[in-house]
XYZ file of C-alpha atoms in Angstrom:
736
model
C 3.721 -29.869 30.994
C 3.149 -26.834 28.745
C 5.167 -23.745 29.661
C 2.493 -21.065 29.164
C 4.927 -18.192 29.711
C 7.154 -19.573 26.943
C 4.174 -19.892 24.605
C 3.079 -16.336 25.398
C 6.526 -15.031 24.498
C 6.179 -16.829 21.165
C 2.620 -15.689 20.471
C 1.268 -19.242 20.466
C -1.780 -20.644 22.242
C -1.910 -23.932 24.122
C -4.173 -25.392 21.426
C -1.695 -24.359 18.744
C 1.114 -25.987 20.689
C -0.831 -29.254 20.911
C -1.440 -29.096 17.154
C 2.283 -28.599 16.536
C 3.081 -31.671 18.621
C 0.516 -33.673 16.676
C 1.825 -32.510 13.288
C 5.516 -33.136 13.939
C 5.073 -36.183 16.153
C 7.147 -34.880 19.062
C 7.619 -32.029 21.511
C 9.345 -29.211 19.609
C 12.673 -27.946 20.867
C 13.155 -24.190 21.363
C 14.394 -23.589 17.815
C 11.513 -25.542 16.286
C 9.088 -23.663 18.520
C 10.571 -20.399 17.249
C 10.042 -21.519 13.653
C 6.369 -22.239 14.257
C 6.038 -19.009 16.212
C 6.981 -16.836 13.255
C 5.446 -18.948 10.504
C 2.154 -19.295 12.374
C 2.081 -15.637 13.364
C -0.756 -13.505 12.049
C 1.748 -11.639 9.884
C 2.904 -14.783 8.050
C 0.061 -17.256 8.564
C -3.019 -15.063 7.903
C -4.848 -17.280 10.370
C -7.606 -14.763 11.149
C -8.111 -13.471 7.617
C -7.922 -16.468 5.284
C -11.559 -17.490 5.657
C -12.653 -14.008 4.540
C -10.033 -13.333 1.851
C -11.501 -16.203 -0.177
C -14.292 -13.796 -1.182
C -11.925 -11.702 -3.289
C -11.769 -12.301 -7.064
C -8.301 -13.449 -8.094
C -8.649 -14.414 -11.757
C -8.761 -12.275 -14.886
C -7.569 -11.998 -18.462
C -4.283 -10.339 -17.505
C -3.413 -12.546 -14.515
C -0.324 -14.744 -14.767
C 0.272 -15.054 -11.025
C -2.260 -14.285 -8.311
C -2.001 -14.584 -4.519
C 0.507 -17.040 -3.081
C 3.780 -15.756 -4.497
C 6.068 -12.881 -3.532
C 4.062 -10.570 -5.818
C 1.295 -10.596 -8.392
C 2.049 -10.746 -12.113
C -0.087 -9.260 -14.913
C 0.390 -9.592 -18.666
C 0.470 -6.129 -20.274
C 1.157 -7.311 -23.836
C 4.226 -6.879 -25.981
C 5.926 -9.811 -24.233
C 6.050 -7.894 -20.946
C 4.518 -8.262 -17.499
C 4.125 -6.015 -14.492
C 4.961 -7.398 -11.070
C 3.510 -5.476 -8.127
C 2.564 -5.703 -4.469
C 1.908 -3.643 -1.350
C 3.170 -4.419 2.155
C 2.933 -2.831 5.599
C 5.685 -1.929 8.044
C 3.518 -0.315 10.690
C 4.801 -1.503 14.061
C 8.506 -1.176 13.152
C 7.908 2.365 11.905
C 6.534 3.442 15.269
C 9.336 1.833 17.258
C 12.143 3.109 15.005
C 10.650 5.364 12.293
C 13.664 5.699 9.988
C 14.716 2.060 9.845
C 11.135 0.802 10.081
C 10.157 2.693 6.938
C 13.473 2.130 5.149
C 13.334 -1.634 5.584
C 9.706 -1.578 4.491
C 10.918 -0.163 1.183
C 13.772 -2.674 1.025
C 11.445 -5.602 1.655
C 8.916 -4.672 -1.028
C 11.718 -4.080 -3.545
C 12.981 -7.623 -2.934
C 9.460 -9.002 -3.346
C 9.491 -7.538 -6.844
C 12.957 -8.405 -8.108
C 12.820 -11.908 -6.638
C 10.179 -12.513 -9.333
C 12.646 -11.460 -12.050
C 11.351 -7.900 -12.463
C 13.295 -4.667 -12.250
C 11.529 -2.266 -9.850
C 10.545 0.933 -11.658
C 8.270 2.690 -9.154
C 7.467 2.955 -5.463
C 4.414 4.585 -3.871
C 3.519 4.926 -0.211
C 0.359 5.338 1.829
C 1.129 6.966 5.173
C -1.074 7.648 8.211
C 0.048 9.687 11.212
C -1.427 11.401 14.221
C -2.088 15.163 13.864
C 1.120 17.068 13.064
C 0.565 19.677 15.781
C 1.857 17.028 18.227
C 5.700 16.980 18.297
C 5.744 13.198 18.750
C 3.761 12.710 15.557
C 6.018 15.113 13.668
C 9.054 13.180 14.871
C 7.598 9.872 13.670
C 6.592 11.439 10.357
C 10.025 12.964 9.769
C 11.693 9.651 10.483
C 9.357 7.689 8.221
C 9.643 10.096 5.287
C 13.432 10.211 5.710
C 13.587 6.423 5.805
C 11.567 6.050 2.610
C 13.606 8.680 0.785
C 16.934 7.484 2.174
C 16.401 3.921 0.989
C 14.554 4.559 -2.275
C 16.819 7.379 -3.432
C 20.003 5.447 -2.682
C 18.683 2.303 -4.338
C 17.684 4.240 -7.462
C 13.939 3.662 -7.717
C 11.552 6.618 -8.110
C 8.885 7.271 -5.491
C 6.173 8.575 -7.801
C 3.160 9.200 -5.588
C 0.998 8.072 -2.728
C -1.108 9.592 0.015
C -0.727 11.037 3.505
C -3.565 11.293 6.033
C -3.719 12.472 9.624
C -6.035 11.416 12.427
C -5.714 11.010 16.208
C -6.359 7.254 15.883
C -2.834 6.940 14.435
C -1.138 8.787 17.319
C 0.462 5.632 18.709
C 0.141 3.449 15.628
C 1.227 5.070 12.359
C 0.626 3.174 9.131
C 3.411 2.789 6.589
C 2.187 0.896 3.518
C 4.640 0.662 0.618
C 3.739 -0.339 -2.943
C 6.258 -1.330 -5.606
C 5.883 -2.161 -9.282
C 8.407 -3.728 -11.613
C 8.677 -4.717 -15.264
C 9.859 -8.069 -16.614
C 9.842 -10.109 -19.780
C 6.947 -12.550 -19.742
C 9.188 -15.564 -20.278
C 11.584 -14.615 -17.453
C 9.343 -14.653 -14.379
C 10.807 -16.613 -11.455
C 9.065 -18.342 -8.570
C 9.897 -19.248 -4.961
C 10.162 -23.001 -5.410
C 12.906 -25.430 -4.438
C 12.744 -28.166 -7.068
C 14.994 -31.050 -8.044
C 16.523 -33.367 -5.455
C 20.259 -32.757 -5.279
C 20.026 -29.118 -6.330
C 22.064 -26.775 -4.178
C 20.749 -24.058 -1.872
C 22.766 -20.849 -1.914
C 22.625 -17.982 0.570
C 23.280 -14.642 -1.138
C 23.558 -11.060 0.054
C 24.335 -9.523 3.421
C 25.508 -11.400 6.491
C 23.070 -12.451 9.197
C 22.906 -10.511 12.459
C 20.635 -10.336 15.446
C 18.450 -7.521 14.134
C 14.796 -8.223 13.430
C 14.494 -11.414 15.473
C 10.781 -12.044 16.023
C 9.831 -9.099 13.819
C 6.922 -11.059 12.350
C 5.720 -12.038 15.816
C 5.970 -8.419 16.986
C 3.785 -7.375 14.040
C 1.162 -9.869 15.253
C 0.536 -8.413 18.690
C -0.810 -5.289 20.315
C 1.560 -2.669 21.691
C 1.556 -1.586 25.297
C 3.130 1.443 26.916
C 6.657 0.085 26.610
C 8.027 -0.085 23.077
C 11.673 0.856 23.530
C 12.593 -2.748 24.384
C 11.228 -3.855 21.005
C 13.878 -1.918 19.037
C 15.951 -5.100 18.453
C 12.924 -6.461 16.548
C 13.423 -3.722 13.907
C 15.772 -4.527 11.055
C 18.558 -2.277 9.784
C 18.682 -1.625 6.051
C 21.504 -0.977 3.573
C 20.148 0.276 0.211
C 23.542 0.132 -1.466
C 23.877 -3.560 -0.613
C 20.332 -4.076 -1.912
C 21.213 -2.440 -5.226
C 24.122 -4.864 -5.651
C 21.819 -7.742 -4.734
C 19.287 -6.617 -7.341
C 21.823 -6.519 -10.148
C 23.366 -9.861 -9.210
C 19.977 -11.594 -8.905
C 18.704 -10.204 -12.193
C 21.922 -11.305 -13.918
C 21.744 -14.929 -12.737
C 18.041 -15.026 -13.631
C 18.648 -13.542 -17.070
C 21.400 -16.084 -17.742
C 19.212 -18.989 -16.611
C 21.585 -20.023 -13.817
C 18.986 -20.719 -11.116
C 15.784 -22.721 -10.736
C 14.228 -20.873 -7.771
C 14.635 -17.788 -5.637
C 13.050 -16.419 -2.456
C 13.528 -13.265 -0.421
C 14.418 -13.644 3.244
C 11.720 -11.255 4.429
C 9.453 -11.748 7.420
C 10.752 -14.768 9.378
C 14.072 -14.610 7.512
C 15.868 -17.849 6.721
C 13.018 -19.827 8.307
C 10.487 -18.508 5.825
C 12.620 -18.856 2.717
C 13.793 -22.417 3.404
C 10.456 -23.897 4.443
C 8.310 -22.046 1.881
C 10.572 -22.874 -1.062
C 10.631 -26.533 -0.096
C 6.882 -26.724 0.501
C 6.004 -25.013 -2.785
C 8.277 -27.373 -4.667
C 6.899 -30.449 -2.873
C 10.398 -31.207 -1.599
C 12.452 -31.272 1.562
C 15.567 -29.281 2.412
C 18.742 -29.726 4.448
C 20.594 -26.688 5.784
C 23.943 -26.374 7.586
C 23.768 -23.238 9.732
C 27.564 -23.209 10.184
C 27.778 -22.179 6.520
C 25.437 -19.186 6.905
C 27.491 -15.952 6.776
C 27.183 -14.229 10.163
C 28.249 -10.757 11.208
C 27.955 -11.368 14.951
C 29.784 -13.900 17.096
C 28.110 -16.606 19.095
C 24.757 -16.666 17.319
C 22.509 -19.593 18.204
C 20.469 -21.643 15.698
C 17.356 -19.897 17.019
C 18.858 -16.468 16.262
C 20.212 -17.424 12.847
C 16.918 -18.887 11.676
C 14.685 -16.112 13.032
C 16.856 -13.115 12.203
C 15.268 -10.704 9.744
C 18.504 -9.053 8.699
C 17.964 -7.274 5.421
C 19.287 -7.666 1.862
C 19.377 -11.486 1.838
C 18.004 -14.040 -0.615
C 17.955 -17.810 -0.994
C 18.662 -19.364 -4.385
C 18.384 -22.883 -5.737
C 20.713 -23.933 -8.562
C 21.724 -27.195 -10.196
C 25.160 -28.423 -9.030
C 26.867 -27.676 -12.345
C 25.773 -24.017 -12.249
C 26.778 -23.214 -8.679
C 30.213 -21.929 -9.629
C 28.767 -19.624 -12.296
C 26.276 -18.238 -9.783
C 29.035 -17.603 -7.260
C 31.143 -15.875 -9.899
C 28.311 -13.468 -10.674
C 27.771 -12.618 -7.016
C 31.501 -12.202 -6.411
C 31.530 -9.650 -9.245
C 28.966 -7.659 -7.275
C 30.988 -8.123 -4.055
C 28.399 -10.391 -2.439
C 28.615 -13.709 -0.569
C 27.014 -16.749 -2.228
C 27.947 -19.867 -0.243
C 26.176 -23.182 -0.604
C 24.411 -23.801 2.712
C 22.256 -26.791 1.858
C 20.540 -29.044 -0.631
C 17.076 -29.918 -1.897
C 15.998 -33.422 -0.862
C 13.064 -35.767 -1.218
C 10.758 -36.408 1.697
C 9.217 -33.052 2.550
C 11.195 -32.384 5.736
C 13.422 -29.533 6.846
C 16.569 -30.919 8.489
C 18.780 -28.181 9.844
C 22.117 -28.805 11.555
C 24.442 -26.696 13.691
C 27.925 -27.681 14.834
C 27.355 -31.213 13.592
C 24.031 -31.762 15.368
C 20.526 -31.754 13.896
C 18.681 -28.901 15.619
C 15.532 -28.907 13.469
C 13.746 -31.882 11.914
C 10.169 -31.052 10.970
C 7.819 -31.483 7.977
C 7.782 -28.304 5.905
C 4.118 -28.757 5.072
C 3.230 -28.428 8.756
C 5.085 -25.142 8.989
C 3.862 -23.589 5.742
C 0.457 -25.021 4.914
C -1.115 -26.298 8.123
C -1.265 -23.125 10.190
C -4.748 -23.115 11.731
C -7.332 -20.807 10.194
C -9.725 -19.160 12.609
C -13.268 -18.121 11.886
C -13.180 -15.672 14.755
C -16.296 -14.327 16.448
C -17.827 -11.390 14.628
C -19.838 -8.547 16.094
C -21.545 -5.964 13.947
C -19.426 -2.810 13.804
C -20.696 -0.086 16.083
C -23.062 2.247 14.235
C -21.556 5.636 13.460
C -22.420 8.617 15.590
C -25.442 10.214 13.921
C -24.743 13.350 11.947
C -26.901 16.315 12.887
C -29.855 16.908 10.607
C -28.837 19.229 7.808
C -31.366 21.799 8.875
C -29.812 21.836 12.352
C -26.239 22.162 11.114
C -25.227 25.817 10.963
C -23.698 26.973 7.688
C -20.496 29.003 7.994
C -20.978 32.737 7.573
C -17.918 32.952 5.288
C -17.656 30.048 2.842
C -14.444 31.463 1.394
C -12.779 31.291 4.786
C -14.160 27.768 5.165
C -12.482 26.747 1.922
C -9.170 28.189 3.129
C -9.434 26.198 6.364
C -10.116 23.002 4.446
C -7.233 23.606 2.052
C -4.923 24.117 5.027
C -6.140 21.010 6.884
C -3.235 18.498 6.927
C -5.036 15.675 5.115
C -5.980 17.950 2.183
C -3.012 20.349 2.163
C -0.190 20.052 -0.351
C 2.178 17.158 0.365
C 5.222 18.575 -1.422
C 7.032 18.696 1.930
C 6.891 14.894 1.749
C 7.470 14.095 -1.904
C 10.169 16.705 -2.524
C 12.412 14.448 -0.398
C 11.901 11.608 -2.876
C 13.669 11.191 -6.197
C 10.716 10.768 -8.544
C 12.583 11.124 -11.859
C 15.334 8.500 -11.581
C 15.124 5.928 -14.441
C 13.404 8.696 -16.511
C 10.118 6.820 -16.892
C 8.029 9.275 -14.880
C 5.487 11.161 -17.003
C 3.555 13.029 -14.272
C 5.161 14.448 -11.164
C 3.586 13.556 -7.791
C 0.319 15.379 -7.208
C -1.661 14.116 -10.209
C -4.657 11.818 -9.713
C -2.446 8.836 -10.531
C 1.223 8.243 -11.245
C 2.013 7.636 -14.919
C 5.154 5.879 -16.179
C 6.094 5.379 -19.798
C 6.885 1.911 -21.074
C 10.084 2.466 -22.995
C 10.012 1.446 -26.608
C 6.267 1.926 -26.994
C 3.554 4.562 -26.727
C 1.861 2.660 -23.929
C 2.111 3.737 -20.309
C 1.376 2.370 -16.868
C -0.710 4.230 -14.303
C -0.957 3.436 -10.615
C -2.625 4.873 -7.550
C -3.058 4.229 -3.836
C -6.373 5.043 -2.181
C -8.294 4.463 1.011
C -10.564 6.688 3.092
C -10.365 5.373 6.650
C -13.057 7.728 7.935
C -15.590 6.308 5.507
C -14.581 2.772 6.488
C -14.897 3.547 10.165
C -18.422 4.862 9.656
C -19.462 2.003 7.340
C -16.779 -0.629 6.575
C -18.536 -2.161 3.576
C -19.368 1.149 1.903
C -15.963 2.596 2.745
C -14.200 -0.340 1.104
C -16.408 -0.118 -1.989
C -15.583 3.585 -2.259
C -11.848 2.878 -1.889
C -11.919 0.660 -4.981
C -14.158 3.077 -6.897
C -12.006 6.093 -6.096
C -8.792 4.341 -7.052
C -10.313 3.353 -10.406
C -11.668 6.905 -10.775
C -8.181 8.303 -10.273
C -6.917 6.039 -13.045
C -9.783 7.107 -15.316
C -8.860 10.763 -14.764
C -5.446 10.218 -16.358
C -6.857 7.995 -19.117
C -5.975 4.548 -17.730
C -8.076 1.378 -17.570
C -7.598 -0.700 -14.393
C -6.216 -4.224 -14.848
C -5.373 -5.445 -11.344
C -5.287 -4.596 -7.664
C -3.197 -5.295 -4.595
C -4.437 -4.391 -1.142
C -3.070 -3.641 2.294
C -5.740 -4.193 4.937
C -4.860 -2.397 8.176
C -7.088 -3.263 11.134
C -7.042 -3.587 14.901
C -6.903 -6.698 17.055
C -8.756 -9.583 15.331
C -9.501 -11.127 18.714
C -11.999 -8.295 19.232
C -15.295 -9.308 17.594
C -16.062 -5.745 16.488
C -12.711 -5.563 14.657
C -13.461 -8.823 12.860
C -16.873 -7.377 12.031
C -15.169 -4.390 10.418
C -12.803 -6.693 8.545
C -15.507 -9.036 7.248
C -17.633 -6.138 6.034
C -14.678 -4.370 4.409
C -13.578 -7.504 2.533
C -17.151 -7.997 1.348
C -17.193 -4.443 0.020
C -13.829 -4.872 -1.685
C -14.986 -8.071 -3.368
C -18.177 -6.453 -4.646
C -16.361 -3.451 -6.090
C -13.529 -5.467 -7.651
C -16.059 -7.690 -9.407
C -17.968 -4.679 -10.707
C -14.825 -3.196 -12.213
C -13.538 -6.567 -13.399
C -10.205 -6.272 -11.606
C -8.581 -9.280 -9.914
C -6.769 -9.103 -6.595
C -3.256 -10.440 -7.202
C -2.062 -10.369 -3.601
C -1.358 -7.976 -0.815
C -1.046 -7.868 2.933
C -3.229 -8.036 6.036
C -1.933 -6.022 8.977
C -3.839 -6.855 12.153
C -3.095 -5.857 15.741
C -2.799 -2.160 14.957
C -3.721 -1.452 18.569
C -1.706 0.446 21.134
C -2.697 0.663 24.780
C -6.009 -0.988 23.872
C -6.997 1.561 21.215
C -7.575 0.367 17.648
C -6.927 2.418 14.548
C -9.773 3.160 12.175
C -10.160 0.235 9.752
C -7.908 1.307 6.891
C -7.997 -0.720 3.669
C -5.540 0.727 1.156
C -5.925 -0.186 -2.523
C -3.067 -0.165 -5.010
C -4.546 -0.386 -8.504
C -2.585 -0.595 -11.740
C -3.917 0.569 -15.097
C -2.871 0.719 -18.719
C -2.847 3.719 -21.063
C -2.852 2.832 -24.754
C -1.180 6.055 -25.909
C 0.755 8.089 -23.372
C 0.324 11.200 -25.516
C -3.349 11.191 -24.547
C -2.732 11.026 -20.798
C -4.562 13.831 -18.988
C -3.477 15.983 -16.050
C -5.636 17.547 -13.321
C -4.740 21.208 -13.879
C -6.752 23.677 -15.988
C -4.923 23.968 -19.316
C -5.986 27.408 -20.561
C -8.419 30.255 -19.937
C -11.749 30.022 -21.729
C -12.191 26.243 -21.515
C -15.577 24.846 -20.500
C -15.780 23.272 -17.034
C -17.887 20.098 -16.956
C -19.054 18.210 -13.876
C -19.665 14.490 -14.402
C -21.875 12.792 -11.816
C -24.607 13.850 -9.427
C -24.218 16.051 -6.340
C -26.412 15.178 -3.369
C -27.263 16.769 -0.022
C -24.948 14.494 1.967
C -22.277 15.609 4.422
C -21.685 12.477 6.525
C -18.041 11.426 6.784
C -16.770 14.543 5.010
C -13.615 16.467 5.727
C -15.868 19.521 5.973
C -17.845 17.980 8.825
C -14.633 16.845 10.541
C -12.558 20.002 10.080
C -15.153 22.755 10.377
C -17.667 21.184 12.761
C -15.402 18.758 14.644
C -17.591 15.761 13.813
C -16.648 12.296 12.551
C -20.234 11.263 12.125
C -23.024 10.188 9.831
C -23.039 7.700 6.992
C -20.434 8.031 4.248
C -21.612 9.073 0.773
C -23.792 6.713 -1.226
C -22.036 4.713 -3.939
C -23.696 3.122 -6.958
C -20.955 0.960 -8.422
C -22.664 0.433 -11.762
C -23.185 4.186 -12.217
C -19.608 4.786 -11.136
C -18.407 2.391 -13.811
C -20.540 4.107 -16.486
C -19.188 7.505 -15.508
C -15.604 6.271 -15.680
C -16.128 4.566 -19.035
C -17.525 7.810 -20.433
C -14.519 9.787 -19.207
C -12.113 7.219 -20.655
C -13.939 7.294 -23.987
C -13.802 11.099 -24.054
C -10.084 11.133 -23.211
C -9.301 8.564 -25.885
C -11.236 10.710 -28.389
C -9.070 13.727 -27.488
C -12.014 15.757 -26.126
C -10.716 16.251 -22.570
C -8.216 18.962 -21.648
C -8.012 18.169 -17.926
C -9.676 15.809 -15.468
C -9.712 15.557 -11.696
C -11.791 13.439 -9.347
C -13.866 14.944 -6.547
C -12.940 13.421 -3.195
C -12.043 14.943 0.175
C -13.305 18.516 0.349
C -15.744 18.135 -2.545
C -16.273 20.489 -5.474
C -14.642 23.585 -3.991
C -11.410 21.782 -3.120
C -11.345 20.062 -6.539
C -11.740 23.420 -8.326
C -8.929 24.856 -6.215
C -6.623 21.917 -6.929
C -7.298 22.214 -10.669
C -6.284 25.881 -10.440
C -3.147 25.069 -8.419
C -2.023 22.454 -10.946
C -2.624 24.707 -13.954
C 0.432 26.213 -15.673
C -0.389 29.770 -14.563
C -2.773 29.177 -11.622
C -5.815 29.874 -13.775
C -9.031 30.494 -11.867
C -12.610 29.751 -12.854
C -16.168 31.101 -12.782
C -18.763 28.455 -11.921
C -22.545 28.816 -11.845
C -24.885 26.087 -10.552
C -28.515 25.800 -9.526
C -29.303 22.412 -8.057
C -31.250 23.046 -4.859
C -28.506 21.870 -2.470
C -27.397 23.691 0.633
C -24.449 25.968 -0.128
C -22.052 23.995 2.080
C -23.210 20.645 0.650
C -22.771 22.026 -2.866
C -19.239 23.212 -2.175
C -17.906 20.636 0.282
C -20.106 17.541 0.013
C -18.285 14.393 -1.095
C -20.890 12.713 -3.295
C -19.251 9.878 -5.179
C -18.707 9.093 -8.871
C -17.944 12.724 -9.773
C -15.201 13.987 -12.039
C -14.365 17.566 -12.969
C -13.307 17.953 -16.611
C -12.463 20.791 -18.956
C -12.800 20.847 -22.720
C -12.546 23.312 -25.567
C -15.823 25.209 -26.085
C -16.143 23.696 -29.557
C -16.154 20.186 -28.051
C -18.693 20.866 -25.310
C -21.937 19.978 -27.084
C -20.525 16.719 -28.462
C -19.189 15.807 -25.033
C -22.543 16.380 -23.328
C -24.446 14.528 -26.049
C -22.156 11.514 -25.632
C -22.666 11.588 -21.856
C -26.450 11.652 -22.264
C -26.308 8.752 -24.697
C -24.257 6.727 -22.197
C -26.637 7.413 -19.303
C -24.073 9.604 -17.577
C -25.118 12.792 -15.766
C -22.910 15.646 -16.957
C -23.383 19.405 -17.040
C -21.403 22.438 -18.082
C -20.940 24.507 -14.926
C -18.652 27.330 -16.001
C -15.468 28.564 -17.654
C -11.817 28.696 -16.713
C -10.126 32.062 -16.475
C -9.338 34.938 -14.165
C -7.395 34.996 -10.921
C -10.135 33.828 -8.543
C -12.206 30.799 -7.669
C -15.771 32.040 -7.993
C -18.965 30.033 -7.506
C -22.536 31.222 -7.988
C -25.461 29.185 -6.726
C -29.050 29.872 -7.759
C -28.088 33.361 -8.852
C -26.070 34.219 -5.711
C -22.306 34.412 -5.464
C -21.422 32.159 -2.552
C -17.660 31.932 -3.014
C -14.915 34.174 -4.348
C -11.353 33.533 -3.261
C -8.178 34.695 -5.045
C -6.338 31.674 -6.408
C -3.042 32.906 -4.968
C -4.530 33.235 -1.471
C -6.017 29.746 -1.673
C -2.740 28.394 -3.021
C -0.757 29.810 -0.115
C -3.155 28.280 2.440
C -2.783 24.892 0.717
C 0.954 25.134 0.052
C 2.233 26.512 3.354
C 0.233 24.405 5.807
C 2.317 21.249 6.198
C 5.744 22.953 6.138
C 4.407 25.320 8.779
C 4.079 22.522 11.312
C 7.724 21.578 10.856
C 8.936 25.175 11.083
C 7.248 25.281 14.505
C 9.196 22.219 15.526
C 12.492 23.714 14.398
């Protein structure tokens, strides 16, 4: 008889249990049930998303490794590759913000160096409830401290990211962490256990009871009680991780191992079964040989623990001693705990008895995939007709309110806690359109960005996802980088709700369309479902991490005005559209209407033109228009200029004043150039079919905009800067 309560505790259905019995040919014992519970969880098994993720393009000229490994690998030339990925640590970061975020960083770092790459950059995409609520501030402080505490101690720079605020994240913050590493092309390693008779070594920290069923917890909704879930959150040690990095890279560089896998979600269970399955082999493990830091641990606890800073290695028998010598040098355990065998089964013993005997293929590759019911996402609340929407009497004051709104305001309070210069590769400090890192020994550079507008995706999942890809590529174009690959973190609510699956299906469709337009393959990523607390789902939040290449780092462009007297050029068309804007949300209290229109082909033409102009040395600064529209972009260009240079802008395009200033029409980039280069720049744009117009000059101490002969905005740069700069710290001074 099936124990339904036991299955519920393990997140398994009765049908899934029957399938397990069929696949393994027996009733599973408790430990075997625990193994299937974590490996068939949504977090590890992708059972609700796999049928839709097949739409995404995964092949391209730079791709060496796409989805299916610890991280994606792209060839960047010169005998080098980049290894990169994004992961979520959402539920743990709400339960225990510091350790939840810290171990999120630790896990993504291991995903990168387990492939043989040295991590050189971290970025994070964070979503919290409004900071005027003390609970949200507490979660935010813990998360930011956890990211900085782990990354800074480990010695990897956190070079950028994004922070957004919305009430939908009150009880379900999002913590998405991206990491990128560099490796030699001929030294990439994979998570495969190959060669019967090869030895399996456990390396790193000892196993404890922390993190048991962490993957299962991440695959379920939260209720009112979360305190009891604290044991599901792992505890990180960045100093141990740094030692593990150096030891792993040394044995890989010396050719001492044949396979390696991080013990991440599902811990020892995941690493043993996945390595064996990928190698087409079986594996035997003796749990008595697993280093343990707590007494009396059961096989269930040892196998399901998600204790941090642990890896599994496979080495030929004659190289085991050399591997152990390397790890001893770094003060780390490296016992042999098992062996690779023929036959495709995992046989795990404890105190002389076999406690697990199951086919690894059943665990890893035969998790059921569900084509869940889909309902069309609810239509967005209609935006009021433009003619019925009152325009603010003081547009300057409106700009100040937007600049001070938490999602637009300066995020230095966050990134000043991060070390962004360690390893001395960082070219641009956080705050630019994209992070830029030099590739030592060459003039080439890497650029990377994280982007995702959840409000757009809530209002129209397909369009919002298309815009997320377009904006990320636009951010790369603004620094002079061409996109070469993408990783994504797809944060959604409960997939058992048809409307959530409708959002997901539409968003993936939009991502696929945009990635194909830009010719960028998806190399991997993460799906985070069940972001529901007390029955409330977050906005659908796809986050895109896109990597680009810059041919000559000396030509990389920053967002700030460079000097007074430069021409200001607006690339792209401005339309009378206010749906989904920060202006509508902040000033009018409305999350309504359709998001801006997006023509992907026109977007690509605009970006190609900007890249061509940057490569020709015609562009002095470039900045994309996104949240807050033209007025906010002009202000940010002034804030990032060396001396807070203002500008005088004059337009006449028939739009409403508020739509002109704060509309978020897509595919627009604000550039400056020397006056002598202006005519050539505009002629090139016209020849490429790109709308571009000179709209003013840099200079002065104010942001001034004229429209159809009327001055509609004049705000001192310093006053605007203070509104933007002081907003976020102000919330935390209140708390203190």
